[in-house]
Coordinates of C-alpha atoms and ligand atoms in Angstrom, one line a residue:
X1 CA -38.3 71.9 -97.1
X2 CA -40.4 75.1 -98.0
X3 CA -40.1 77.6 -95.3
X4 CA -43.7 78.3 -93.9
X5 CA -43.8 80.6 -91.0
X6 CA -46.3 80.7 -88.1
X7 CA -47.4 83.1 -85.5
X8 CA -46.5 80.9 -82.3
X9 CA -47.0 82.6 -79.0
X10 CA -46.0 81.0 -75.7
X11 CA -48.3 81.3 -72.7
X12 CA -47.7 84.1 -70.0
X13 CA -48.3 81.6 -67.0
X14 CA -45.5 80.4 -64.8
X15 CA -43.9 77.6 -66.9
X16 CA -42.6 76.0 -63.9
X17 CA -46.0 74.9 -62.9
X18 CA -46.2 72.9 -66.1
X19 CA -44.9 69.4 -66.6
X20 CA -42.9 68.9 -69.8
X21 CA -45.7 67.0 -71.4
X22 CA -48.5 69.6 -70.4
X23 CA -46.7 72.5 -72.0
X24 CA -48.7 74.3 -74.6
X25 CA -48.6 77.2 -77.1
X26 CA -51.0 79.3 -79.0
X27 CA -51.1 79.1 -82.8
X28 CA -52.6 82.4 -84.3
X29 CA -54.1 81.2 -87.7
X30 CA -56.2 83.7 -89.9
X31 CA -57.1 86.0 -86.7
X32 CA -57.9 82.9 -84.5
X33 CA -56.1 81.9 -81.6
X34 CA -55.8 78.1 -81.1
X35 CA -54.3 76.3 -78.2
X36 CA -51.9 73.4 -79.0
X37 CA -50.4 71.1 -76.6
X38 CA -46.7 70.2 -77.2
X39 CA -47.7 66.6 -77.1
X40 CA -50.6 66.7 -79.5
X41 CA -48.7 65.5 -82.3
X42 CA -51.6 64.6 -84.6
X43 CA -52.4 68.4 -84.6
X44 CA -48.9 69.7 -84.8
X45 CA -48.2 67.4 -87.9
X46 CA -51.2 68.8 -89.6
X47 CA -49.4 72.0 -90.2
X48 CA -46.3 71.8 -92.6
X49 CA -43.3 72.9 -90.8
X50 CA -45.1 73.8 -87.3
X51 CA -43.4 71.0 -85.6
X52 CA -39.7 72.0 -87.0
X53 CA -40.5 75.8 -86.2
X54 CA -41.5 74.9 -82.6
X55 CA -39.0 72.4 -81.5
X56 CA -36.1 72.8 -83.8
X57 CA -36.0 76.6 -84.3
X58 CA -37.3 78.1 -81.3
X59 CA -36.7 75.4 -78.7
X60 CA -33.4 74.5 -80.2
X61 CA -34.0 70.6 -80.1
X62 CA -30.5 69.2 -80.8
X63 CA -31.2 65.5 -80.4
X64 CA -31.4 63.9 -83.9
X65 CA -28.0 65.4 -84.6
X66 CA -26.6 64.4 -81.3
X67 CA -27.8 60.9 -81.3
X68 CA -26.8 60.4 -84.9
X69 CA -23.3 61.7 -84.1
X70 CA -22.6 59.4 -81.3
X71 CA -24.0 56.5 -83.0
X72 CA -21.4 57.3 -85.7
X73 CA -18.6 57.7 -83.4
X74 CA -19.3 54.5 -81.5
X75 CA -19.4 52.4 -84.8
X76 CA -16.1 54.0 -86.0
X77 CA -14.5 53.2 -82.6
X78 CA -15.6 49.5 -82.9
X79 CA -14.4 49.5 -86.7
X80 CA -18.0 49.1 -87.9
X81 CA -19.4 50.5 -91.0
X82 CA -22.1 53.1 -90.5
X83 CA -23.3 52.7 -94.2
X84 CA -24.2 49.3 -93.5
X85 CA -27.0 50.1 -91.1
X86 CA -30.3 49.0 -91.7
X87 CA -32.3 51.4 -89.2
X88 CA -35.6 50.7 -87.4
X89 CA -36.5 54.6 -86.6
X90 CA -39.1 54.1 -83.9
X91 CA -41.7 56.7 -83.1
X92 CA -40.4 58.3 -86.5
X93 CA -43.2 61.2 -86.5
X94 CA -42.5 63.4 -89.7
X95 CA -39.1 62.1 -90.3
X96 CA -36.4 64.3 -88.8
X97 CA -34.4 61.5 -87.4
X98 CA -34.9 59.6 -90.6
X99 CA -33.6 62.6 -92.7
X100 CA -30.5 62.9 -90.6
X101 CA -29.8 59.0 -91.0
X102 CA -30.4 59.4 -94.8
X103 CA -28.1 62.4 -95.1
X104 CA -25.4 60.3 -93.2
X105 CA -25.8 57.4 -95.8
X106 CA -27.3 54.4 -93.9
X107 CA -28.2 51.4 -95.9
X108 CA -31.8 51.3 -95.0
X109 CA -34.2 53.5 -92.7
X110 CA -37.8 52.3 -92.1
X111 CA -39.9 54.3 -90.0
X112 CA -42.6 53.3 -87.3
X113 CA -45.2 55.5 -85.8
X114 CA -48.6 55.1 -84.4
X115 CA -50.1 58.1 -86.0
X116 CA -51.5 58.1 -89.6
X117 CA -51.1 61.9 -89.4
X118 CA -47.3 61.3 -88.9
X119 CA -47.2 59.3 -92.0
X120 CA -49.1 61.9 -94.1
X121 CA -47.0 64.7 -92.8
X122 CA -43.7 62.7 -94.0
X123 CA -45.0 62.0 -97.4
X124 CA -45.9 65.8 -97.5
X125 CA -42.5 67.1 -95.9
X126 CA -40.0 64.3 -96.7
X127 CA -40.9 61.9 -99.0
X128 CA -38.3 59.6 -100.2
X129 CA -36.4 59.6 -96.7
X130 CA -37.7 56.2 -95.5
X131 CA -37.5 52.9 -97.4
X132 CA -40.7 52.1 -95.9
X133 CA -42.9 53.7 -93.1
X134 CA -45.4 51.7 -91.1
X135 CA -48.4 53.2 -89.1
X136 CA -48.5 50.8 -86.2
X137 CA -49.0 50.7 -82.5
X138 CA -45.8 49.2 -81.3
X139 CA -47.4 48.3 -78.0
X140 CA -49.4 45.5 -79.5
X141 CA -47.9 44.3 -82.8
X142 CA -49.2 41.0 -84.2
X143 CA -47.0 38.2 -85.1
X144 CA -47.7 39.1 -89.0
X145 CA -46.4 42.7 -88.3
X146 CA -43.5 41.3 -86.3
X147 CA -42.4 39.1 -89.2
X148 CA -42.8 42.0 -91.6
X149 CA -40.4 44.3 -89.7
X150 CA -38.1 41.2 -89.2
X151 CA -37.8 40.8 -92.9
X152 CA -35.8 44.0 -92.9
X153 CA -33.1 42.4 -90.7
X154 CA -32.4 45.6 -88.7
X155 CA -29.1 45.9 -87.3
X156 CA -30.0 49.2 -85.7
X157 CA -32.6 50.8 -83.6
X158 CA -33.2 54.6 -83.1
X159 CA -35.7 56.2 -81.1
X160 CA -35.2 60.0 -80.5
X161 CA -37.4 62.6 -78.6
X162 CA -40.0 59.7 -77.9
X163 CA -39.2 58.0 -74.8
X164 CA -41.0 58.9 -71.5
X165 CA -43.3 61.8 -71.0
X166 CA -46.3 59.9 -72.0
X167 CA -44.9 59.2 -75.6
X168 CA -43.6 55.6 -76.6
X169 CA -44.5 53.1 -73.6
X170 CA -42.1 50.7 -72.4
X171 CA -43.8 47.7 -74.1
X172 CA -43.7 49.5 -77.4
X173 CA -39.8 49.8 -77.0
X174 CA -39.5 46.2 -75.9
X175 CA -41.3 45.0 -79.1
X176 CA -39.2 47.2 -81.5
X177 CA -36.1 46.0 -79.6
X178 CA -36.8 42.5 -79.9
X179 CA -37.1 42.9 -83.9
X180 CA -33.4 44.0 -83.9
X181 CA -30.7 41.6 -84.6
X182 CA -28.4 40.5 -82.0
X183 CA -25.3 42.7 -82.0
X184 CA -27.5 45.5 -83.6
X185 CA -27.0 49.1 -82.5
X186 CA -29.2 50.9 -79.9
X187 CA -29.4 54.7 -80.2
X188 CA -31.8 56.5 -78.0
X189 CA -32.5 59.5 -76.2
X190 CA -33.9 59.7 -72.6
X191 CA -34.5 62.3 -69.9
X192 CA -31.6 63.2 -67.4
X193 CA -33.4 61.5 -64.3
X194 CA -33.5 58.1 -65.8
X195 CA -30.5 57.2 -64.0
X196 CA -31.5 58.3 -60.7
X197 CA -33.1 56.2 -57.7
X198 CA -36.2 58.7 -57.6
X199 CA -36.9 57.8 -61.2
X200 CA -39.9 55.3 -61.2
X201 CA -40.6 55.8 -64.9
X202 CA -40.9 52.4 -66.7
X203 CA -37.9 53.3 -68.8
X204 CA -35.6 54.1 -65.7
X205 CA -36.2 50.5 -64.4
X206 CA -36.0 48.8 -67.9
X207 CA -33.0 50.4 -69.2
X208 CA -31.2 49.8 -65.9
X209 CA -32.4 45.9 -65.9
X210 CA -31.1 45.8 -69.6
X211 CA -27.7 46.9 -68.5
X212 CA -27.4 44.8 -65.4
X213 CA -28.7 41.5 -67.2
X214 CA -26.6 42.1 -69.9
X215 CA -29.4 42.4 -72.7
X216 CA -27.5 45.8 -73.9
X217 CA -23.7 46.9 -73.6
X218 CA -23.3 50.5 -73.4
X219 CA -20.7 52.0 -75.9
X220 CA -21.6 55.8 -75.1
X221 CA -23.6 57.6 -72.7
X222 CA -23.4 61.4 -72.8
X223 CA -25.5 64.2 -71.0
X224 CA -26.5 67.0 -73.4
X225 CA -29.0 69.8 -73.8
X226 CA -31.7 68.1 -75.6
X227 CA -33.7 71.5 -75.9
X228 CA -34.6 74.7 -74.0
X229 CA -37.8 74.9 -72.1
X230 CA -40.4 77.6 -72.9
X231 CA -38.8 79.7 -70.2
X232 CA -35.2 79.3 -71.6
X233 CA -34.1 76.6 -69.2
X234 CA -31.9 73.8 -70.6
X235 CA -33.6 70.6 -70.6
X236 CA -30.9 67.9 -70.2
X237 CA -31.3 64.4 -71.7
X238 CA -28.6 61.3 -72.0
X239 CA -28.0 60.2 -75.3
X240 CA -27.1 56.5 -75.3
X241 CA -25.9 54.2 -77.8
X242 CA -25.3 50.4 -77.0
X243 CA -25.2 47.2 -78.5
X244 CA -28.0 44.5 -78.2
X245 CA -26.8 41.3 -76.7
X246 CA -30.1 39.3 -76.6
X247 CA -33.7 39.7 -76.7
X248 CA -35.6 41.1 -73.6
X249 CA -37.6 38.2 -72.2
X250 CA -38.3 39.6 -68.7
X251 CA -41.6 41.0 -67.3
X252 CA -41.0 44.3 -65.5
Ligands
LIG1 C1 -41.8 63.6 -80.1 S1 -42.2 62.6 -81.5 C2 -40.6 62.4 -82.1 C3 -40.5 62.3 -83.6 C4 -39.1 62.2 -84.2 N1 -38.5 61.0 -83.8 C5 -38.3 63.5 -83.9 O1 -37.2 63.3 -83.3 O2 -38.8 64.4 -84.4 C6 -42.8 61.2 -80.8 C7 -43.4 60.2 -81.8 O3 -43.8 59.0 -81.0 C8 -44.9 58.4 -81.7 N2 -45.5 57.4 -80.7 C9 -46.1 57.4 -79.6 N3 -46.6 56.1 -79.0 C10 -46.2 55.3 -80.1 C11 -46.5 53.9 -80.2 N4 -47.1 53.2 -79.4 N5 -46.2 53.3 -81.4 C12 -45.3 54.0 -82.4 N6 -45.2 55.3 -82.2 C13 -45.6 56.0 -81.1 C14 -45.9 59.7 -81.8 O4 -47.1 59.5 -82.6 C15 -44.7 60.7 -82.1 O5 -44.8 60.9 -83.6

């Protein structure tokens, strides 16, 4: 991708006061200073290369590579064939995870995101990476959308840098999960507190319930540095690879 450079300025305020989803930066464009929140993806995707410059260059996000590498390892260990994966990439954004999977040679990769801006950015920045890209709100998919997704016969779902912190809600995750074939691979990352008793986010409960009810079988769980915060602190996440054993049919 062509390397556009932006003048990004991080705020002077004590960053410890800001939750991860409240963080923001200043974008200096043609002499004007614009405040952009980290989670205002529609805005971020509008500027070619800005998302990559902020999260991947400056804040050293390592997650697409990490999740892909442990997915590969898990499949190799179970004598599976990585190149046969038909992947649904949930919360695909402008396609960074899709590109990683594409470069590693999966059979199919299909992206889904709620934002039209994400799709536009994908077409602008990484056209040809996904076999198909759907703009849909996964929290509320219709029967028609569900059978459209099922036609791809996905045997893998990825969801990177998109769970918790006000991104993909649990229902969206469940709806996508239920589209994946039994025995399919689930490869995600999730914030480090998700195994703590104190974590009362929906995901903490959902993943724990999935494990104890044998909805998923964990193959690999690894704590790693997802990225750094705006004051340089490491932000640790878990990368998790599991195999789907059955659909999720419970109410949380
Ligand atoms: C931080 S981005 C991650 C993008 C990409 N996976 C990456 O690693 O760069 C999170 C994405 O989740 C998408 N998202 C949030 N809620 C969603 C929903 N209900 N259905 C589909 N996508 C959603 C957002 O639009 C955003 O593009």
